[in-house]
CSV table of C-alpha atoms and ligand atoms in Angstrom, one decimal:
chain,number,residue,atom,x,y,z
A,1,UNK,CA,33.8,35.6,-2.6
A,2,UNK,CA,30.3,35.1,-1.0
A,3,UNK,CA,28.5,36.3,-4.2
A,4,UNK,CA,30.7,34.0,-6.5
A,5,UNK,CA,29.9,31.2,-4.6
A,6,UNK,CA,26.3,32.0,-4.8
A,7,UNK,CA,26.3,32.4,-8.2
A,8,UNK,CA,28.1,29.2,-9.0
A,9,UNK,CA,25.3,27.5,-6.8
A,10,UNK,CA,22.5,28.9,-8.9
A,11,UNK,CA,24.3,28.0,-12.3
A,12,UNK,CA,24.7,24.4,-10.4
A,13,UNK,CA,21.0,24.2,-9.9
A,14,UNK,CA,20.2,25.3,-13.3
A,15,UNK,CA,22.4,22.7,-14.7
A,16,UNK,CA,20.3,20.1,-12.9
A,17,UNK,CA,17.2,21.5,-14.2
A,18,UNK,CA,18.3,22.0,-17.6
A,19,UNK,CA,20.5,18.9,-18.2
A,20,UNK,CA,19.8,16.5,-15.7
A,21,UNK,CA,22.7,14.5,-14.2
A,22,UNK,CA,24.2,13.2,-17.3
A,23,UNK,CA,26.1,16.8,-18.3
A,24,UNK,CA,26.4,18.1,-14.9
A,25,UNK,CA,29.8,18.8,-13.7
A,26,UNK,CA,30.5,16.6,-11.0
A,27,UNK,CA,31.6,17.6,-7.3
A,28,UNK,CA,34.5,15.5,-7.5
A,29,UNK,CA,35.5,12.5,-5.6
A,30,UNK,CA,37.3,15.1,-3.4
A,31,UNK,CA,33.7,15.8,-1.7
A,32,UNK,CA,33.3,12.2,-0.3
A,33,UNK,CA,30.3,9.9,-0.3
A,34,UNK,CA,27.5,12.5,0.7
A,35,UNK,CA,24.2,11.1,1.6
A,36,UNK,CA,21.1,12.5,0.9
A,37,UNK,CA,17.9,11.2,1.8
A,38,UNK,CA,14.0,12.3,1.4
A,39,UNK,CA,11.0,11.2,2.6
A,40,UNK,CA,8.1,12.0,0.2
A,41,UNK,CA,4.2,10.9,0.2
A,42,UNK,CA,2.9,10.0,-3.3
A,43,UNK,CA,0.8,7.1,-4.9
A,44,UNK,CA,-0.9,6.9,-1.7
A,45,UNK,CA,2.1,5.8,0.2
A,46,UNK,CA,5.2,7.2,2.1
A,47,UNK,CA,8.4,6.8,0.2
A,48,UNK,CA,11.8,7.1,1.1
A,49,UNK,CA,14.7,8.0,-1.6
A,50,UNK,CA,18.1,7.9,-0.3
A,51,UNK,CA,21.4,8.4,-2.4
A,52,UNK,CA,25.5,8.2,-1.7
A,53,UNK,CA,27.7,10.1,-4.0
A,54,UNK,CA,29.0,13.5,-5.0
A,55,UNK,CA,25.6,14.0,-7.0
A,56,UNK,CA,23.3,12.5,-4.2
A,57,UNK,CA,21.3,15.8,-3.5
A,58,UNK,CA,20.7,16.4,-7.3
A,59,UNK,CA,19.7,12.7,-7.8
A,60,UNK,CA,17.3,12.6,-5.0
A,61,UNK,CA,15.7,16.2,-6.4
A,62,UNK,CA,15.2,14.4,-9.5
A,63,UNK,CA,14.3,11.3,-8.0
A,64,UNK,CA,11.2,13.3,-6.3
A,65,UNK,CA,10.3,15.3,-9.4
A,66,UNK,CA,9.9,11.8,-11.0
A,67,UNK,CA,7.9,10.1,-8.6
A,68,UNK,CA,5.4,13.3,-8.8
A,69,UNK,CA,5.6,13.2,-12.7
A,70,UNK,CA,4.7,9.4,-12.5
A,71,UNK,CA,2.0,9.8,-10.1
A,72,UNK,CA,0.1,12.3,-11.8
A,73,UNK,CA,0.4,10.5,-15.2
A,74,UNK,CA,-0.8,7.0,-13.9
A,75,UNK,CA,-3.1,7.8,-11.0
A,76,UNK,CA,-6.5,6.2,-11.9
A,77,UNK,CA,-8.4,8.5,-9.5
A,78,UNK,CA,-6.9,11.8,-10.5
A,79,UNK,CA,-9.2,13.7,-13.1
A,80,UNK,CA,-6.1,15.0,-14.6
A,81,UNK,CA,-4.1,11.9,-15.2
A,82,UNK,CA,-3.5,10.0,-18.4
A,83,UNK,CA,-4.8,6.8,-17.5
A,84,UNK,CA,-7.8,8.7,-16.2
A,85,UNK,CA,-8.5,10.4,-19.6
A,86,UNK,CA,-7.9,7.1,-21.4
A,87,UNK,CA,-10.6,5.4,-19.4
A,88,UNK,CA,-13.1,8.2,-19.9
A,89,UNK,CA,-12.3,8.6,-23.7
A,90,UNK,CA,-11.5,4.5,-24.5
A,91,UNK,CA,-8.8,5.6,-26.6
A,92,UNK,CA,-5.8,8.1,-27.2
A,93,UNK,CA,-2.3,8.4,-28.0
A,94,UNK,CA,0.0,7.6,-24.9
A,95,UNK,CA,2.9,9.2,-23.6
A,96,UNK,CA,6.3,7.0,-23.6
A,97,UNK,CA,6.0,6.0,-20.1
A,98,UNK,CA,2.1,4.8,-20.3
A,99,UNK,CA,2.8,2.9,-23.7
A,100,UNK,CA,5.8,1.2,-22.1
A,101,UNK,CA,3.7,0.1,-19.0
A,102,UNK,CA,0.8,-1.0,-21.1
A,103,UNK,CA,3.1,-2.9,-23.4
A,104,UNK,CA,4.5,-4.6,-20.4
A,105,UNK,CA,1.2,-5.4,-18.6
A,106,UNK,CA,0.1,-7.2,-22.0
A,107,UNK,CA,3.4,-9.1,-21.9
A,108,UNK,CA,2.4,-9.9,-18.3
A,109,UNK,CA,-1.1,-10.9,-19.4
A,110,UNK,CA,0.1,-13.2,-21.7
A,111,UNK,CA,2.8,-15.0,-19.7
A,112,UNK,CA,0.7,-15.5,-16.4
A,113,UNK,CA,-2.3,-16.8,-18.5
A,114,UNK,CA,-4.4,-14.0,-17.5
A,115,UNK,CA,-3.5,-13.6,-14.1
A,116,UNK,CA,-2.4,-10.0,-14.3
A,117,UNK,CA,-5.1,-8.6,-16.1
A,118,UNK,CA,-5.1,-4.6,-16.0
A,119,UNK,CA,-8.8,-4.5,-17.3
A,120,UNK,CA,-9.8,-5.5,-13.6
A,121,UNK,CA,-10.3,-2.0,-13.0
A,122,UNK,CA,-14.0,-1.8,-13.0
A,123,UNK,CA,-14.0,-5.0,-10.5
A,124,UNK,CA,-11.6,-3.3,-8.2
A,125,UNK,CA,-13.7,0.0,-8.4
A,126,UNK,CA,-16.8,-2.4,-7.6
A,127,UNK,CA,-15.2,-3.3,-4.3
A,128,UNK,CA,-14.4,0.1,-3.4
A,129,UNK,CA,-10.8,-0.3,-3.4
A,130,UNK,CA,-10.5,2.8,-5.2
A,131,UNK,CA,-12.0,5.2,-2.9
A,132,UNK,CA,-12.3,3.2,0.3
A,133,UNK,CA,-15.7,3.1,0.0
A,134,UNK,CA,-15.7,-0.8,0.6
A,135,UNK,CA,-18.6,-3.0,-0.4
A,136,UNK,CA,-19.0,-6.8,-1.4
A,137,UNK,CA,-20.8,-6.5,-4.5
A,138,UNK,CA,-23.2,-8.9,-5.6
A,139,UNK,CA,-22.5,-12.1,-7.6
A,140,UNK,CA,-24.6,-10.8,-10.5
A,141,UNK,CA,-22.7,-7.5,-10.5
A,142,UNK,CA,-19.2,-9.3,-10.3
A,143,UNK,CA,-20.6,-11.5,-13.3
A,144,UNK,CA,-21.3,-8.7,-15.4
A,145,UNK,CA,-18.4,-6.7,-14.8
A,146,UNK,CA,-15.9,-9.7,-15.5
A,147,UNK,CA,-17.7,-9.7,-18.9
A,148,UNK,CA,-15.3,-6.9,-19.8
A,149,UNK,CA,-12.2,-7.9,-17.8
A,150,UNK,CA,-10.0,-9.5,-20.5
A,151,UNK,CA,-6.7,-7.3,-21.4
A,152,UNK,CA,-6.5,-9.5,-24.7
A,153,UNK,CA,-9.3,-7.3,-26.0
A,154,UNK,CA,-7.4,-4.2,-25.6
A,155,UNK,CA,-6.0,-2.4,-28.8
A,156,UNK,CA,-2.6,-1.7,-28.6
A,157,UNK,CA,-0.7,-0.1,-31.6
A,158,UNK,CA,2.8,0.1,-30.5
A,159,UNK,CA,4.2,1.9,-33.6
A,160,UNK,CA,1.8,5.0,-32.8
A,161,UNK,CA,1.6,4.3,-29.1
A,162,UNK,CA,-2.3,4.2,-29.3
A,163,UNK,CA,-4.7,2.7,-27.0
A,164,UNK,CA,-8.1,1.8,-27.5
A,165,UNK,CA,-10.5,0.2,-25.0
A,166,UNK,CA,-14.1,-1.4,-25.5
A,167,UNK,CA,-17.0,0.6,-24.3
A,168,UNK,CA,-17.2,-1.0,-20.7
A,169,UNK,CA,-13.4,-1.3,-20.3
A,170,UNK,CA,-11.0,0.5,-18.1
A,171,UNK,CA,-7.6,-0.2,-17.1
A,172,UNK,CA,-5.5,0.3,-14.0
A,173,UNK,CA,-1.7,0.0,-13.9
A,174,UNK,CA,-1.5,0.0,-10.0
A,175,UNK,CA,-0.3,-3.4,-10.0
A,176,UNK,CA,3.1,-2.5,-11.8
A,177,UNK,CA,3.3,1.3,-11.7
A,178,UNK,CA,5.5,1.5,-8.2
A,179,UNK,CA,7.9,-1.0,-9.6
A,180,UNK,CA,8.3,1.1,-12.7
A,181,UNK,CA,8.7,4.2,-10.7
A,182,UNK,CA,11.6,2.4,-8.7
A,183,UNK,CA,13.1,1.2,-11.6
A,184,UNK,CA,13.2,4.8,-13.0
A,185,UNK,CA,14.9,6.2,-10.2
A,186,UNK,CA,17.5,3.6,-10.5
A,187,UNK,CA,17.9,5.2,-14.1
A,188,UNK,CA,18.1,8.7,-12.5
A,189,UNK,CA,20.7,7.3,-9.9
A,190,UNK,CA,22.8,5.8,-12.8
A,191,UNK,CA,22.7,9.1,-14.8
A,192,UNK,CA,23.8,11.0,-11.6
A,193,UNK,CA,26.9,8.2,-11.2
A,194,UNK,CA,25.0,7.1,-7.7
A,195,UNK,CA,26.7,3.6,-7.0
A,196,UNK,CA,25.0,3.1,-3.7
A,197,UNK,CA,21.2,4.1,-3.1
A,198,UNK,CA,17.9,2.8,-2.4
A,199,UNK,CA,14.4,3.7,-2.7
A,200,UNK,CA,11.6,2.3,-0.5
A,201,UNK,CA,8.1,3.1,-2.0
A,202,UNK,CA,5.7,1.9,1.0
A,203,UNK,CA,7.6,-1.3,1.5
A,204,UNK,CA,8.7,-2.1,-2.1
A,205,UNK,CA,12.4,-1.7,-2.0
A,206,UNK,CA,14.9,-1.2,-5.3
A,207,UNK,CA,18.6,-0.7,-4.6
A,208,UNK,CA,21.8,0.3,-6.8
A,209,UNK,CA,24.8,-1.1,-5.9
A,210,UNK,CA,25.8,-2.2,-2.4
A,211,UNK,CA,25.7,0.0,0.8
A,212,UNK,CA,28.4,2.7,1.0
A,213,UNK,CA,30.7,0.4,3.3
A,214,UNK,CA,30.2,-2.3,0.3
A,215,UNK,CA,28.1,-4.9,2.6
A,216,UNK,CA,25.0,-6.1,0.9
A,217,UNK,CA,21.8,-4.2,1.6
A,218,UNK,CA,19.6,-6.0,3.8
A,219,UNK,CA,15.7,-6.0,3.0
A,220,UNK,CA,13.1,-7.2,5.6
A,221,UNK,CA,10.3,-9.1,4.3
A,222,UNK,CA,7.4,-8.3,6.3
A,223,UNK,CA,5.1,-10.8,8.5
A,224,UNK,CA,1.8,-10.7,7.0
A,225,UNK,CA,0.3,-11.6,10.3
A,226,UNK,CA,2.1,-8.7,11.8
A,227,UNK,CA,3.3,-6.2,9.1
A,228,UNK,CA,5.4,-4.4,12.3
A,229,UNK,CA,7.4,-7.6,12.3
A,230,UNK,CA,9.3,-9.6,9.7
A,231,UNK,CA,9.8,-13.3,8.7
A,232,UNK,CA,13.2,-12.9,7.1
A,233,UNK,CA,16.0,-10.9,5.6
A,234,UNK,CA,16.9,-10.4,2.1
A,235,UNK,CA,20.6,-9.5,1.2
A,236,UNK,CA,21.0,-7.9,-2.0
A,237,UNK,CA,22.6,-5.6,-4.5
A,238,UNK,CA,21.3,-4.1,-7.5
A,239,UNK,CA,17.9,-5.4,-7.2
A,240,UNK,CA,14.3,-4.8,-6.5
A,241,UNK,CA,12.5,-6.6,-3.9
A,242,UNK,CA,8.4,-6.1,-4.2
A,243,UNK,CA,5.8,-7.6,-1.8
A,244,UNK,CA,2.2,-8.1,-2.6
A,245,UNK,CA,0.3,-9.1,0.6
A,246,UNK,CA,-3.1,-9.4,1.7
A,247,UNK,CA,-2.3,-7.1,4.6
A,248,UNK,CA,-1.7,-4.3,2.3
A,249,UNK,CA,-5.3,-3.0,1.6
A,250,UNK,CA,-8.4,-4.9,2.8
A,251,UNK,CA,-11.6,-4.5,5.0
A,252,UNK,CA,-13.7,-6.7,6.8
A,253,UNK,CA,-17.2,-7.4,6.5
A,254,UNK,CA,-19.3,-10.1,8.4
A,255,UNK,CA,-16.0,-11.8,10.0
A,256,UNK,CA,-14.6,-12.2,6.2
A,257,UNK,CA,-11.6,-10.3,5.0
A,258,UNK,CA,-11.7,-9.1,1.6
A,259,UNK,CA,-8.3,-7.6,0.3
A,260,UNK,CA,-7.2,-5.8,-2.8
A,261,UNK,CA,-5.8,-8.1,-5.4
A,262,UNK,CA,-8.3,-9.6,-7.6
A,263,UNK,CA,-8.6,-12.8,-9.0
A,264,UNK,CA,-9.8,-12.0,-12.9
A,265,UNK,CA,-11.2,-15.5,-13.1
A,266,UNK,CA,-13.4,-14.8,-10.2
A,267,UNK,CA,-13.9,-11.3,-9.6
A,268,UNK,CA,-13.1,-12.0,-5.9
A,269,UNK,CA,-10.1,-11.1,-3.8
A,270,UNK,CA,-7.5,-14.0,-5.0
A,271,UNK,CA,-8.0,-16.8,-2.5
A,272,UNK,CA,-5.0,-18.9,-3.6
A,273,UNK,CA,-3.7,-19.9,-0.4
A,274,UNK,CA,-0.7,-17.5,-0.3
A,275,UNK,CA,-0.8,-14.6,2.0
A,276,UNK,CA,2.4,-12.9,0.6
A,277,UNK,CA,4.5,-12.9,-2.2
A,278,UNK,CA,8.0,-11.2,-2.6
A,279,UNK,CA,9.8,-10.9,-5.8
A,280,UNK,CA,13.5,-10.1,-6.0
A,281,UNK,CA,14.6,-9.0,-9.4
A,282,UNK,CA,16.7,-6.7,-11.5
A,283,UNK,CA,13.7,-5.4,-13.2
A,284,UNK,CA,11.4,-3.3,-11.0
A,285,UNK,CA,8.5,-3.3,-13.2
A,286,UNK,CA,8.8,-7.0,-13.8
A,287,UNK,CA,8.9,-7.7,-9.9
A,288,UNK,CA,6.0,-5.7,-9.2
A,289,UNK,CA,3.6,-7.1,-11.9
A,290,UNK,CA,5.0,-10.6,-10.8
A,291,UNK,CA,4.3,-10.1,-7.2
A,292,UNK,CA,0.7,-9.3,-8.1
A,293,UNK,CA,0.5,-12.3,-10.5
A,294,UNK,CA,2.3,-15.1,-8.1
A,295,UNK,CA,-0.2,-13.9,-5.3
A,296,UNK,CA,-3.2,-14.7,-7.4
A,297,UNK,CA,-1.5,-18.0,-8.8
A,298,UNK,CA,-1.0,-19.8,-5.7
A,299,UNK,CA,2.0,-21.9,-4.4
A,300,UNK,CA,2.1,-24.8,-7.2
A,301,UNK,CA,1.4,-22.4,-10.3
A,302,UNK,CA,3.8,-19.6,-8.9
A,303,UNK,CA,6.3,-22.4,-8.6
A,304,UNK,CA,6.0,-23.8,-12.0
A,305,UNK,CA,6.0,-20.1,-13.5
A,306,UNK,CA,9.2,-19.5,-11.7
A,307,UNK,CA,10.7,-22.7,-13.1
A,308,UNK,CA,10.1,-21.4,-16.6
A,309,UNK,CA,11.3,-18.0,-16.0
A,310,UNK,CA,14.0,-18.5,-13.2
A,311,UNK,CA,16.6,-16.2,-15.1
A,312,UNK,CA,14.5,-13.2,-14.6
A,313,UNK,CA,13.4,-13.3,-10.9
A,314,UNK,CA,13.3,-15.1,-7.4
A,315,UNK,CA,10.7,-15.1,-4.9
A,316,UNK,CA,9.9,-15.5,-1.5
A,317,UNK,CA,6.4,-16.9,-0.8
A,318,UNK,CA,4.1,-17.6,2.4
A,319,UNK,CA,1.3,-19.8,2.6
A,320,UNK,CA,-1.7,-19.0,4.9
A,321,UNK,CA,-0.7,-21.7,7.1
A,322,UNK,CA,2.4,-20.1,7.9
A,323,UNK,CA,4.9,-22.2,5.5
A,324,UNK,CA,7.9,-20.2,4.1
A,325,UNK,CA,9.1,-21.2,0.7
A,326,UNK,CA,11.9,-19.1,-1.3
A,327,UNK,CA,13.1,-20.4,-4.9
A,328,UNK,CA,16.6,-21.9,-5.3
A,329,UNK,CA,18.3,-18.5,-6.3
A,330,UNK,CA,17.5,-17.1,-2.6
A,331,UNK,CA,18.8,-20.0,-0.7
A,332,UNK,CA,21.6,-18.3,0.6
A,333,UNK,CA,20.7,-14.4,0.4
A,334,UNK,CA,17.4,-15.1,2.6
A,335,UNK,CA,17.8,-15.7,6.3
A,336,UNK,CA,15.1,-16.3,8.9
A,337,UNK,CA,14.3,-17.9,12.0
A,338,UNK,CA,11.6,-19.8,10.6
A,339,UNK,CA,11.8,-23.2,8.9
A,340,UNK,CA,12.2,-22.4,5.1
A,341,UNK,CA,11.6,-24.8,2.2
A,342,UNK,CA,13.3,-24.1,-1.1
A,343,UNK,CA,11.5,-24.5,-4.3
A,344,UNK,CA,14.0,-26.1,-6.8
A,345,UNK,CA,14.5,-26.1,-10.6
B,401,LIG,P1,0.0,-4.8,-5.9
B,401,LIG,O1,0.1,-4.2,-4.6
B,401,LIG,O2,1.3,-4.5,-6.6
B,401,LIG,O3,-0.1,-6.1,-5.7
B,401,LIG,O4,-1.1,-4.4,-6.6
B,401,LIG,C1,-2.4,-4.5,-6.5
B,401,LIG,C2,-3.0,-3.3,-7.2
B,401,LIG,O5,-3.1,-3.9,-8.3
B,401,LIG,C3,-4.4,-3.3,-6.8
B,401,LIG,O6,-4.6,-2.3,-5.6
B,401,LIG,C4,-5.1,-3.0,-8.0
B,401,LIG,O7,-5.2,-1.5,-8.4
B,401,LIG,C5,-4.5,-3.8,-9.3
B,401,LIG,N1,-5.1,-5.1,-9.2
B,401,LIG,C6,-5.5,-5.9,-8.6
B,401,LIG,N2,-5.9,-7.2,-9.1
B,401,LIG,C7,-5.2,-7.1,-10.2
B,401,LIG,C8,-4.9,-8.0,-11.2
B,401,LIG,N3,-5.5,-9.4,-11.3
B,401,LIG,N4,-3.9,-7.6,-12.1
B,401,LIG,C9,-3.4,-6.6,-12.4
B,401,LIG,N5,-3.8,-5.4,-11.3
B,401,LIG,C10,-4.3,-5.9,-10.4
B,402,LIG,MG1,2.6,-5.6,-8.0
């Protein structure tokens, strides 16, 4: 009896590896809504994956494998990664994940008028954000590097998944990689028939369905002045909630604070008056790309951008003065103790 059970378990594990969840035999509803949760350190951040359902254990296992696979593909600093190789060799055929992300990044470059620019990497490096050897580059150095920061100069052959970069160019998918990762985990959850689950990638959250008790997921929006606290709560289902904040990665020198979101127009940390931007969207990749972009744009440009794309996302924006804004679609799903101003269409 015991042996038979063991063999069945091993067969189950093999099925998970070979066939994923789609073809795996379901444990059946009789087993109830099992919870499986795991903490993972990857992409320089602490992550938690949680799933509820008969296939929860398998879904979480597959999610961890996917996170590790994408980390080793997309990391700029890992000498074995695909992005590292592209930056060294300046051309190559990309895997489908990298090609998809480059394509999405180039679309964002166009739609944000260049605020989102993956060619900004040499500038991010010069500031030391890649290896924590922080420094303030000389204006001449920034000016020189900015000559090559222009994603429109990236050669992208969609049919053959080929990329080519100019001699001085390098790319960084760090502005959308986490959102893509959480979107991929939602794909895995769907494949595993998980109707309730979430992933938290260092404060960036994506959820599937609602909570097991059918209530909405409650996602806190951090207080940029005190990231241990929060300024409000978003109640959501089937959404990514992704934040870009000046507080996430920064250093101080001579009384000035320098953060990691670079305005490609100036080569300096974006100084748009916004200190935090949270995007709510069904599309995790878009939410991540736009959190970075709208942070750079500032309140007025960001509001206009939302008006043109309001079917795709909503946003919570916080200014340096502590004013809190939400776009119209979040009027009823964002609760806060502070005064909330609504951006209307
Ligand atoms: P996020 O935390 O999603 O706002 O992404 C910030 C990361 O994106 C930075 O650490 C850089 O790796 C990269 N990045 C910085 N500035 C830009 C930019 N203007 N466009 C695209 N990616 C950027
Ligand atoms: Mg982002």
